[in-house]
mmCIF file of C-alpha atoms in Angstrom:
data_model
loop_
_atom_site.group_PDB
_atom_site.id
_atom_site.type_symbol
_atom_site.label_atom_id
_atom_site.label_comp_id
_atom_site.label_asym_id
_atom_site.label_seq_id
_atom_site.Cartn_x
_atom_site.Cartn_y
_atom_site.Cartn_z
ATOM 1 C CA MET D 1 -6.227 37.873 58.856
ATOM 2 C CA LYS D 2 -8.138 39.918 61.407
ATOM 3 C CA GLU D 3 -11.350 41.829 60.666
ATOM 4 C CA ILE D 4 -12.106 45.074 62.521
ATOM 5 C CA VAL D 5 -15.380 47.011 62.200
ATOM 6 C CA ASP D 6 -15.401 50.744 62.954
ATOM 7 C CA SER D 7 -18.341 51.115 65.357
ATOM 8 C CA ASP D 8 -18.780 54.748 64.346
ATOM 9 C CA THR D 9 -18.874 54.388 60.543
ATOM 10 C CA GLY D 10 -19.462 50.675 59.999
ATOM 11 C CA GLU D 11 -16.329 50.443 57.822
ATOM 12 C CA ILE D 12 -14.577 47.067 57.769
ATOM 13 C CA PHE D 13 -10.788 46.956 57.957
ATOM 14 C CA TYR D 14 -8.600 43.904 57.471
ATOM 15 C CA LEU D 15 -5.341 43.506 59.336
ATOM 16 C CA ARG D 16 -2.569 40.926 59.189
ATOM 17 C CA HIS D 17 0.461 40.259 61.336
ATOM 18 C CA ALA D 18 3.762 41.534 59.915
ATOM 19 C CA HIS D 19 7.071 39.745 60.468
ATOM 20 C CA ASP D 20 7.649 41.785 63.635
ATOM 21 C CA CYS D 21 4.174 40.747 64.905
ATOM 22 C CA SER D 22 2.760 44.258 64.434
ATOM 23 C CA LEU D 23 -0.612 44.660 62.697
ATOM 24 C CA VAL D 24 -0.581 45.923 59.106
ATOM 25 C CA HIS D 25 -3.605 47.231 57.221
ATOM 26 C CA VAL D 26 -4.464 45.052 54.222
ATOM 27 C CA ARG D 27 -5.984 46.935 51.311
ATOM 28 C CA SER D 28 -8.959 45.336 49.637
ATOM 29 C CA PRO D 29 -8.914 44.776 45.848
ATOM 30 C CA ALA D 30 -11.403 47.642 45.490
ATOM 31 C CA GLU D 31 -9.124 49.986 47.445
ATOM 32 C CA LYS D 32 -6.158 48.980 45.306
ATOM 33 C CA ARG D 33 -8.118 49.805 42.159
ATOM 34 C CA VAL D 34 -8.920 53.292 43.463
ATOM 35 C CA ILE D 35 -5.240 53.786 44.286
ATOM 36 C CA ARG D 36 -4.253 52.788 40.745
ATOM 37 C CA TYR D 37 -6.487 55.518 39.305
ATOM 38 C CA GLU D 38 -5.140 58.032 41.824
ATOM 39 C CA ARG D 39 -1.602 57.147 40.769
ATOM 40 C CA LYS D 40 -2.500 57.608 37.110
ATOM 41 C CA ALA D 41 -3.957 61.040 37.902
ATOM 42 C CA ALA D 42 -0.742 61.938 39.748
ATOM 43 C CA ALA D 43 1.318 60.837 36.731
ATOM 44 C CA VAL D 44 -0.793 63.084 34.481
ATOM 45 C CA ALA D 45 -0.258 65.999 36.875
ATOM 46 C CA VAL D 46 3.509 65.526 36.520
ATOM 47 C CA LEU D 47 3.725 64.668 32.810
ATOM 48 C CA GLY D 48 0.996 66.967 31.493
ATOM 49 C CA LYS D 49 -2.374 66.539 29.799
ATOM 50 C CA ARG D 50 -0.786 66.067 26.381
ATOM 51 C CA HIS D 51 1.025 62.925 27.487
ATOM 52 C CA ARG D 52 -0.331 59.548 26.347
ATOM 53 C CA VAL D 53 -1.118 58.585 29.930
ATOM 54 C CA ALA D 54 -3.645 61.432 30.156
ATOM 55 C CA ALA D 55 -5.982 59.930 27.529
ATOM 56 C CA CYS D 56 -5.653 56.380 28.884
ATOM 57 C CA HIS D 57 -8.887 55.020 30.392
ATOM 58 C CA THR D 58 -10.217 58.569 30.124
ATOM 59 C CA HIS D 59 -11.174 59.271 26.513
ATOM 60 C CA PRO D 60 -13.337 56.917 24.422
ATOM 61 C CA ARG D 61 -11.861 55.427 21.265
ATOM 62 C CA LYS D 62 -12.835 57.220 18.069
ATOM 63 C CA ASP D 63 -14.895 54.232 16.916
ATOM 64 C CA ALA D 64 -16.741 53.844 20.244
ATOM 65 C CA GLY D 65 -20.422 54.792 20.413
ATOM 66 C CA SER D 66 -20.500 54.183 24.166
ATOM 67 C CA VAL D 67 -18.311 52.952 27.004
ATOM 68 C CA GLU D 68 -19.110 49.387 27.998
ATOM 69 C CA VAL D 69 -18.785 47.917 31.479
ATOM 70 C CA TRP D 70 -18.040 44.203 31.593
ATOM 71 C CA ALA D 71 -17.779 41.693 34.426
ATOM 72 C CA LYS D 72 -15.361 38.779 34.344
ATOM 73 C CA LEU D 73 -17.056 35.716 35.785
ATOM 74 C CA GLY D 74 -15.441 34.226 38.871
ATOM 75 C CA ALA D 75 -13.059 37.161 39.428
ATOM 76 C CA ALA D 76 -12.589 38.692 42.872
ATOM 77 C CA LEU D 77 -12.739 42.149 41.269
ATOM 78 C CA PRO D 78 -14.828 41.585 38.134
ATOM 79 C CA GLY D 79 -15.226 44.969 36.400
ATOM 80 C CA HIS D 80 -13.443 46.346 33.337
ATOM 81 C CA PHE D 81 -14.168 48.867 30.582
ATOM 82 C CA GLN D 82 -14.313 48.412 26.824
ATOM 83 C CA GLY D 83 -14.261 51.264 24.318
ATOM 84 C CA LEU D 84 -11.647 53.457 26.001
ATOM 85 C CA GLN D 85 -8.218 54.512 24.772
ATOM 86 C CA THR D 86 -5.278 52.776 26.454
ATOM 87 C CA CYS D 87 -1.658 53.935 26.575
ATOM 88 C CA ALA D 88 -0.056 50.520 27.243
ATOM 89 C CA LEU D 89 2.868 52.159 29.053
ATOM 90 C CA PRO D 90 4.007 49.688 31.731
ATOM 91 C CA TRP D 91 6.597 52.091 33.143
ATOM 92 C CA LEU D 92 4.218 54.979 33.755
ATOM 93 C CA CYS D 93 0.553 53.962 33.795
ATOM 94 C CA ALA D 94 -0.680 52.440 37.042
ATOM 95 C CA VAL D 95 -3.866 51.242 35.289
ATOM 96 C CA CYS D 96 -2.281 49.544 32.256
ATOM 97 C CA ALA D 97 0.804 48.189 34.060
ATOM 98 C CA PRO D 98 -0.968 45.556 36.228
ATOM 99 C CA LYS D 99 -2.935 44.206 33.255
ATOM 100 C CA ILE D 100 0.203 43.918 31.117
ATOM 101 C CA ALA D 101 2.203 42.390 33.966
ATOM 102 C CA GLU D 102 -0.444 39.778 34.781
ATOM 103 C CA ARG D 103 -0.631 38.622 31.175
ATOM 104 C CA ARG D 104 3.144 38.625 30.772
ATOM 105 C CA SER D 105 3.362 36.531 33.922
ATOM 106 C CA GLY D 106 1.007 34.001 32.338
ATOM 107 C CA GLU D 107 3.206 33.814 29.239
ATOM 108 C CA ILE D 108 6.305 33.223 31.346
ATOM 109 C CA GLU D 109 4.587 30.554 33.454
ATOM 110 C CA ALA D 110 3.569 28.750 30.263
ATOM 111 C CA ALA D 111 7.115 28.868 28.876
ATOM 112 C CA MET D 112 8.566 27.592 32.168
ATOM 113 C CA THR D 113 6.076 24.730 32.240
ATOM 114 C CA VAL D 114 6.978 23.602 28.717
ATOM 115 C CA CYS D 115 10.700 23.928 29.408
ATOM 116 C CA LYS D 116 10.509 21.758 32.519
ATOM 117 C CA ALA D 117 8.222 19.234 30.807
ATOM 118 C CA GLN D 118 10.914 18.803 28.164
ATOM 119 C CA GLY D 119 13.487 17.990 30.857
ATOM 120 C CA GLY D 120 14.919 21.491 31.075
ATOM 121 C CA GLN D 121 15.628 23.869 33.941
ATOM 122 C CA VAL D 122 14.900 27.539 34.639
ATOM 123 C CA LEU D 123 17.179 29.770 36.730
ATOM 124 C CA MET D 124 17.043 33.459 37.607
ATOM 125 C CA PRO D 125 20.268 35.509 37.623
ATOM 126 C CA THR D 126 19.958 39.076 38.946
ATOM 127 C CA PHE D 127 22.541 41.721 37.997
ATOM 128 C CA THR D 128 23.197 44.891 40.007
ATOM 129 C CA VAL D 129 25.818 47.641 39.959
ATOM 130 C CA PRO D 130 27.204 50.096 42.520
ATOM 131 C CA HIS D 131 25.269 53.365 42.491
ATOM 132 C CA GLY D 132 25.418 56.759 44.164
ATOM 133 C CA ARG D 133 22.928 59.427 45.155
ATOM 134 C CA LYS D 134 23.897 61.771 42.316
ATOM 135 C CA ASP D 135 24.059 59.215 39.488
ATOM 136 C CA PRO D 136 21.611 60.210 36.689
ATOM 137 C CA LEU D 137 19.209 57.362 35.961
ATOM 138 C CA ALA D 138 19.318 57.633 32.154
ATOM 139 C CA GLU D 139 23.109 57.589 32.117
ATOM 140 C CA THR D 140 23.267 54.584 34.460
ATOM 141 C CA LEU D 141 20.735 52.657 32.369
ATOM 142 C CA ASP D 142 22.719 53.351 29.194
ATOM 143 C CA LEU D 143 25.957 52.159 30.773
ATOM 144 C CA ILE D 144 24.319 49.011 32.151
ATOM 145 C CA LYS D 145 22.834 48.258 28.727
ATOM 146 C CA LYS D 146 26.281 48.585 27.159
ATOM 147 C CA ALA D 147 27.827 46.381 29.852
ATOM 148 C CA LEU D 148 25.196 43.661 29.385
ATOM 149 C CA ARG D 149 25.623 43.780 25.608
ATOM 150 C CA SER D 150 29.404 43.638 25.889
ATOM 151 C CA MET D 151 29.216 40.653 28.246
ATOM 152 C CA GLY D 152 26.711 38.897 25.995
ATOM 153 C CA MET D 153 28.926 39.275 22.946
ATOM 154 C CA SER D 154 32.059 37.955 24.621
ATOM 155 C CA ARG D 155 33.455 34.602 23.510
ATOM 156 C CA GLN D 156 33.554 33.337 27.097
ATOM 157 C CA TYR D 157 29.855 34.108 27.600
ATOM 158 C CA LYS D 158 28.805 32.432 24.356
ATOM 159 C CA GLN D 159 30.911 29.363 25.084
ATOM 160 C CA MET D 160 29.324 29.075 28.551
ATOM 161 C CA GLN D 161 25.826 29.252 27.079
ATOM 162 C CA ASP D 162 26.637 26.580 24.505
ATOM 163 C CA ARG D 163 28.193 24.340 27.144
ATOM 164 C CA LEU D 164 25.192 24.647 29.488
ATOM 165 C CA GLY D 165 22.573 24.363 26.745
ATOM 166 C CA VAL D 166 20.900 27.761 27.204
ATOM 167 C CA ALA D 167 17.773 27.846 25.012
ATOM 168 C CA GLY D 168 17.120 31.544 25.639
ATOM 169 C CA ARG D 169 16.589 34.306 28.181
ATOM 170 C CA ILE D 170 13.978 36.780 29.365
ATOM 171 C CA ILE D 171 15.326 40.086 30.687
ATOM 172 C CA ALA D 172 13.285 42.327 33.015
ATOM 173 C CA THR D 173 14.307 45.754 34.298
ATOM 174 C CA GLU D 174 13.410 46.923 37.807
ATOM 175 C CA ILE D 175 14.082 50.456 39.066
ATOM 176 C CA THR D 176 13.758 51.822 42.595
ATOM 177 C CA HIS D 177 15.087 54.938 44.325
ATOM 178 C CA GLY D 178 16.547 55.458 47.783
ATOM 179 C CA GLU D 179 17.521 58.789 49.286
ATOM 180 C CA ALA D 180 20.772 57.347 50.633
ATOM 181 C CA ASN D 181 22.096 55.768 47.417
ATOM 182 C CA GLY D 182 19.963 57.190 44.626
ATOM 183 C CA TRP D 183 18.564 55.230 41.688
ATOM 184 C CA HIS D 184 18.902 51.468 41.847
ATOM 185 C CA PRO D 185 18.316 49.897 38.424
ATOM 186 C CA HIS D 186 18.819 46.133 38.327
ATOM 187 C CA PHE D 187 18.043 43.346 35.943
ATOM 188 C CA HIS D 188 16.342 40.028 36.543
ATOM 189 C CA GLU D 189 16.863 37.373 33.894
ATOM 190 C CA LEU D 190 15.239 33.997 33.403
ATOM 191 C CA TRP D 191 17.524 31.475 31.763
ATOM 192 C CA PHE D 192 15.924 28.492 30.051
ATOM 193 C CA PHE D 193 18.178 25.428 29.870
ATOM 194 C CA GLU D 194 17.644 22.477 27.534
ATOM 195 C CA ARG D 195 18.574 20.078 30.336
ATOM 196 C CA ALA D 196 18.516 20.100 34.125
ATOM 197 C CA GLY D 197 21.394 19.774 36.565
ATOM 198 C CA VAL D 198 23.082 23.171 36.174
ATOM 199 C CA ASP D 199 25.296 24.045 39.159
ATOM 200 C CA LEU D 200 23.940 27.347 40.547
ATOM 201 C CA ALA D 201 27.064 28.266 42.499
ATOM 202 C CA GLN D 202 29.358 27.664 39.529
ATOM 203 C CA LEU D 203 27.091 29.593 37.174
ATOM 204 C CA GLU D 204 26.940 32.509 39.618
ATOM 205 C CA LEU D 205 30.736 32.604 39.904
ATOM 206 C CA GLU D 206 31.252 32.514 36.134
ATOM 207 C CA LEU D 207 28.656 35.224 35.550
ATOM 208 C CA TYR D 208 30.082 37.416 38.295
ATOM 209 C CA ARG D 209 33.561 37.335 36.778
ATOM 210 C CA MET D 210 32.204 38.334 33.363
ATOM 211 C CA TRP D 211 29.832 40.944 34.821
ATOM 212 C CA ARG D 212 32.601 42.501 36.917
ATOM 213 C CA LYS D 213 34.803 42.825 33.823
ATOM 214 C CA ALA D 214 31.982 44.428 31.804
ATOM 215 C CA CYS D 215 31.073 46.886 34.599
ATOM 216 C CA LEU D 216 34.664 48.041 35.021
ATOM 217 C CA LYS D 217 35.014 48.437 31.245
ATOM 218 C CA PHE D 218 32.170 50.959 31.139
ATOM 219 C CA GLY D 219 32.972 52.828 34.340
ATOM 220 C CA LEU D 220 30.152 51.419 36.453
ATOM 221 C CA GLY D 221 32.447 50.478 39.305
ATOM 222 C CA GLU D 222 33.142 47.062 40.756
ATOM 223 C CA PRO D 223 29.976 45.134 41.700
ATOM 224 C CA SER D 224 30.111 43.408 45.067
ATOM 225 C CA ARG D 225 30.616 39.664 45.097
ATOM 226 C CA LYS D 226 27.606 39.265 47.371
ATOM 227 C CA HIS D 227 25.067 41.300 45.384
ATOM 228 C CA GLY D 228 26.609 41.862 41.932
ATOM 229 C CA VAL D 229 25.240 38.602 40.553
ATOM 230 C CA VAL D 230 22.811 36.349 42.397
ATOM 231 C CA VAL D 231 21.439 33.170 40.792
ATOM 232 C CA GLN D 232 18.276 31.604 42.203
ATOM 233 C CA ASP D 233 16.422 28.440 41.335
ATOM 234 C CA GLY D 234 12.728 28.414 40.459
ATOM 235 C CA SER D 235 11.982 26.325 43.533
ATOM 236 C CA ARG D 236 12.879 29.346 45.706
ATOM 237 C CA ALA D 237 10.096 31.441 44.219
ATOM 238 C CA ALA D 238 7.820 30.633 47.179
ATOM 239 C CA HIS D 239 10.218 32.504 49.448
ATOM 240 C CA TYR D 240 9.291 35.859 47.941
ATOM 241 C CA VAL D 241 7.302 37.787 50.494
ATOM 242 C CA ALA D 242 5.245 39.829 48.015
ATOM 243 C CA LYS D 243 1.741 38.529 47.253
ATOM 244 C CA MET D 244 -0.842 39.303 44.602
ATOM 245 C CA GLY D 245 -4.191 38.670 46.293
ATOM 246 C CA ASP D 246 -4.369 35.033 47.323
ATOM 247 C CA LYS D 247 -1.972 33.991 44.559
ATOM 248 C CA GLU D 248 1.526 33.127 45.674
ATOM 249 C CA TRP D 249 4.208 35.302 44.095
ATOM 250 C CA THR D 250 6.004 33.066 41.599
ATOM 251 C CA LEU D 251 9.231 33.286 39.676
ATOM 252 C CA ALA D 252 7.178 34.384 36.646
ATOM 253 C CA ASP D 253 5.687 37.208 38.749
ATOM 254 C CA GLU D 254 9.151 38.288 39.867
ATOM 255 C CA ILE D 255 10.146 38.733 36.222
ATOM 256 C CA ALA D 256 6.906 40.060 34.712
ATOM 257 C CA LYS D 257 5.868 42.253 37.653
ATOM 258 C CA ALA D 258 9.276 43.526 38.734
ATOM 259 C CA SER D 259 8.311 47.151 38.158
ATOM 260 C CA SER D 260 5.010 46.706 40.020
ATOM 261 C CA LYS D 261 6.647 45.837 43.328
ATOM 262 C CA SER D 262 7.075 48.227 46.212
ATOM 263 C CA GLY D 263 10.559 49.280 47.163
ATOM 264 C CA ARG D 264 12.265 47.683 50.140
ATOM 265 C CA LYS D 265 14.745 48.770 52.795
ATOM 266 C CA GLY D 266 14.096 52.492 52.403
ATOM 267 C CA SER D 267 13.804 52.511 48.602
ATOM 268 C CA ARG D 268 10.694 53.540 46.665
ATOM 269 C CA SER D 269 9.212 52.328 43.402
ATOM 270 C CA ALA D 270 7.823 54.731 40.801
ATOM 271 C CA TRP D 271 4.309 54.011 42.118
ATOM 272 C CA GLN D 272 5.359 54.996 45.634
ATOM 273 C CA LEU D 273 6.752 58.270 44.273
ATOM 274 C CA LEU D 274 3.285 58.965 42.846
ATOM 275 C CA ASP D 275 1.737 58.060 46.215
ATOM 276 C CA CYS D 276 3.902 60.716 47.853
ATOM 277 C CA ILE D 277 2.721 63.344 45.361
ATOM 278 C CA VAL D 278 -0.938 62.877 46.354
ATOM 279 C CA ASP D 279 -0.321 62.125 50.039
ATOM 280 C CA PRO D 280 -2.016 64.890 52.090
ATOM 281 C CA LEU D 281 0.412 64.228 54.935
ATOM 282 C CA ALA D 282 3.503 64.714 52.769
ATOM 283 C CA THR D 283 5.240 68.085 53.030
ATOM 284 C CA PRO D 284 5.428 70.307 49.922
ATOM 285 C CA ALA D 285 9.180 69.659 49.852
ATOM 286 C CA HIS D 286 8.680 65.887 49.808
ATOM 287 C CA GLN D 287 6.024 66.162 47.114
ATOM 288 C CA LYS D 288 8.242 68.369 44.957
ATOM 289 C CA ARG D 289 11.103 65.904 45.398
ATOM 290 C CA ALA D 290 8.872 63.006 44.340
ATOM 291 C CA GLU D 291 7.651 64.954 41.290
ATOM 292 C CA GLY D 292 11.212 65.612 40.159
ATOM 293 C CA LEU D 293 12.217 61.983 40.609
ATOM 294 C CA PHE D 294 9.186 60.667 38.728
ATOM 295 C CA ARG D 295 9.824 63.087 35.872
ATOM 296 C CA GLU D 296 13.436 61.878 35.662
ATOM 297 C CA TYR D 297 12.217 58.260 35.741
ATOM 298 C CA ALA D 298 9.740 58.937 32.918
ATOM 299 C CA GLU D 299 12.413 60.523 30.733
ATOM 300 C CA ALA D 300 14.943 57.764 31.429
ATOM 301 C CA THR D 301 12.545 54.918 30.619
ATOM 302 C CA LYS D 302 11.114 56.502 27.460
ATOM 303 C CA GLY D 303 11.476 54.091 24.542
ATOM 304 C CA ARG D 304 12.899 51.307 26.707
ATOM 305 C CA ARG D 305 11.293 47.894 26.869
ATOM 306 C CA GLN D 306 10.578 46.603 30.330
ATOM 307 C CA LEU D 307 10.574 42.934 29.355
ATOM 308 C CA VAL D 308 12.635 41.396 26.546
ATOM 309 C CA TRP D 309 12.608 37.799 25.261
ATOM 310 C CA SER D 310 15.630 36.559 23.331
ATOM 311 C CA PRO D 311 14.936 35.876 19.624
ATOM 312 C CA GLY D 312 13.113 32.614 18.951
ATOM 313 C CA LEU D 313 12.306 31.841 22.600
ATOM 314 C CA LYS D 314 8.568 32.527 22.356
ATOM 315 C CA LYS D 315 8.320 30.429 19.200
ATOM 316 C CA ARG D 316 10.238 27.583 20.856
ATOM 317 C CA TYR D 317 7.668 27.371 23.664
ATOM 318 C CA ALA D 318 4.603 28.240 21.519
ATOM 319 C CA ILE D 319 3.958 31.639 23.146
ATOM 320 C CA ALA D 320 1.991 34.157 21.062
ATOM 321 C CA ASP D 321 4.143 37.179 20.212
ATOM 322 C CA LEU D 322 1.927 40.080 21.347
ATOM 323 C CA ASN D 323 3.112 43.601 22.125
ATOM 324 C CA ASP D 324 1.899 45.632 25.117
ATOM 325 C CA GLU D 325 -0.736 47.448 23.043
ATOM 326 C CA GLU D 326 -2.210 44.151 21.867
ATOM 327 C CA LEU D 327 -2.261 42.793 25.419
ATOM 328 C CA CYS D 328 -4.136 45.856 26.675
ATOM 329 C CA ALA D 329 -6.667 45.561 23.851
ATOM 330 C CA GLN D 330 -7.434 41.904 24.565
ATOM 331 C CA VAL D 331 -11.016 41.191 25.608
ATOM 332 C CA GLU D 332 -11.274 39.398 28.937
ATOM 333 C CA GLU D 333 -12.493 35.838 28.540
ATOM 334 C CA ASP D 334 -15.626 34.585 30.342
ATOM 335 C CA SER D 335 -17.056 38.100 30.622
ATOM 336 C CA VAL D 336 -20.614 39.424 30.447
ATOM 337 C CA LEU D 337 -21.843 42.891 29.519
ATOM 338 C CA VAL D 338 -23.147 44.771 32.567
ATOM 339 C CA ALA D 339 -23.875 48.270 31.260
ATOM 340 C CA GLN D 340 -23.450 50.590 28.287
ATOM 341 C CA ILE D 341 -22.628 54.156 29.243
ATOM 342 C CA PRO D 342 -23.561 56.898 26.722
ATOM 343 C CA LEU D 343 -20.660 59.212 25.894
ATOM 344 C CA ASP D 344 -22.274 62.236 27.561
ATOM 345 C CA ALA D 345 -22.741 60.194 30.746
ATOM 346 C CA TRP D 346 -19.120 59.047 30.500
ATOM 347 C CA ARG D 347 -18.080 62.707 30.474
ATOM 348 C CA ALA D 348 -19.904 63.128 33.782
ATOM 349 C CA ILE D 349 -18.152 60.090 35.270
ATOM 350 C CA ARG D 350 -14.801 61.435 34.139
ATOM 351 C CA LEU D 351 -15.450 64.882 35.582
ATOM 352 C CA GLN D 352 -16.425 63.358 38.928
ATOM 353 C CA LYS D 353 -13.360 61.050 38.818
ATOM 354 C CA MET D 354 -15.569 58.033 39.410
ATOM 355 C CA GLN D 355 -14.066 55.530 36.943
ATOM 356 C CA ALA D 356 -12.696 53.221 39.627
ATOM 357 C CA HIS D 357 -15.918 53.411 41.653
ATOM 358 C CA ILE D 358 -18.001 52.468 38.606
ATOM 359 C CA LEU D 359 -15.876 49.350 38.186
ATOM 360 C CA ASN D 360 -16.045 48.533 41.883
ATOM 361 C CA ALA D 361 -19.845 48.738 41.707
ATOM 362 C CA VAL D 362 -19.889 45.863 39.197
ATOM 363 C CA GLN D 363 -19.678 43.337 42.016
ATOM 364 C CA TYR D 364 -23.130 44.525 43.152
ATOM 365 C CA GLY D 365 -24.741 44.141 39.727
ATOM 366 C CA ALA D 366 -26.033 46.241 36.840
ATOM 367 C CA GLU D 367 -28.507 48.138 39.009
ATOM 368 C CA ALA D 368 -25.727 49.474 41.223
ATOM 369 C CA VAL D 369 -23.636 50.487 38.200
ATOM 370 C CA ASN D 370 -26.509 52.316 36.525
ATOM 371 C CA ALA D 371 -27.471 54.057 39.766
ATOM 372 C CA LEU D 372 -23.921 55.358 40.152
ATOM 373 C CA VAL D 373 -23.865 56.510 36.523
ATOM 374 C CA ASP D 374 -27.145 58.404 37.063
ATOM 375 C CA TYR D 375 -25.731 59.999 40.214
ATOM 376 C CA CYS D 376 -22.654 61.247 38.318
ATOM 377 C CA VAL D 377 -24.837 62.724 35.581
ATOM 378 C CA LYS D 378 -27.065 64.462 38.129
ATOM 379 C CA ILE D 379 -24.138 65.989 40.014
ATOM 380 C CA THR D 380 -22.552 67.190 36.770
ATOM 381 C CA VAL D 381 -25.790 68.797 35.577
ATOM 382 C CA ILE D 382 -26.100 70.678 38.877
ATOM 383 C CA ARG D 383 -22.476 71.809 38.596
ATOM 384 C CA ASP D 384 -22.907 72.960 34.991
ATOM 385 C CA GLU D 385 -26.060 74.934 35.891
ATOM 386 C CA LYS D 386 -24.179 76.740 38.646
ATOM 387 C CA GLU D 387 -21.380 77.665 36.248
ATOM 388 C CA VAL D 388 -23.759 79.157 33.633
ATOM 389 C CA PRO D 389 -24.051 82.935 34.258
ATOM 390 C CA ALA D 390 -27.569 84.263 34.942
#
């Protein structure tokens, strides 16, 4: 990591060497938080102010007398709000999605640990299908769902699971888009085995044959032998290049945070589509294209679960069965109250779009938070006075 200070402004930038030895700007946690709120605002601009995402982390809950700012002890980025509405939409909300994904990752890590402690094994098969530039996302997702269900109900599939001692599966959906080949939905699965020693190559071959048959049955085309089904062992998780802060990207992250990743090799995630919408350097044509794609993505993912555990698997490994709404509502452990913001002051913060900056100020203490709140109120009062006719 290399630190560069702008002599003109005093700003500090962090750079790292990419694989081609070029220098890449590394965003700080505070910058990433601001970007998450910008992405949420872009999603609201596309989906409309009546959409659930619009009220998320914007409007106080009906039972809230104030908006509270809390700091999680020992965290690199300590601030979070209490008393606000949350949408708990992992597909669409850039503020809720990371929280849900992080907690889902913890659940998966716990299940993997118990499985391995009991002498079991965890493997990750990934399923993909051929896709074209004009393939509608919703239609492709429906066909893939039917193909997976058909494969799962086949006698051959059930016999294989019984023979290998499969205790259960977790299925995660990841969707990216590339201009050359269109939407690319694919599915990561974690298979939990009652005993170790499963032959990866043999499992991959068996799954490919069944997956190929299911894809052809539903008109998805013939998946390639190289990419149609790929089975990886948990020990290869360290080879993933994506990182979350200083925490190495694990197999649990790959499953729980699949939709949070950036696209690769010319493809874009839903979050990168939102980035294009607010990018001042993007042309109007590119922004309009990104808006259309994100709208299609929102419609196609409506009502779909991003992460699915097979029945009984959470109970087997003593994992609490919480939905996304319950995860979002959880109070952070080891936290202290920093400030209580009156509802009229919260309106000022919202109008000035300073939510992320209020949270980033937590690292400097209550005085900094309250000073920023006062500043927002002052600016809003001045604005309101100007708007009142003489």
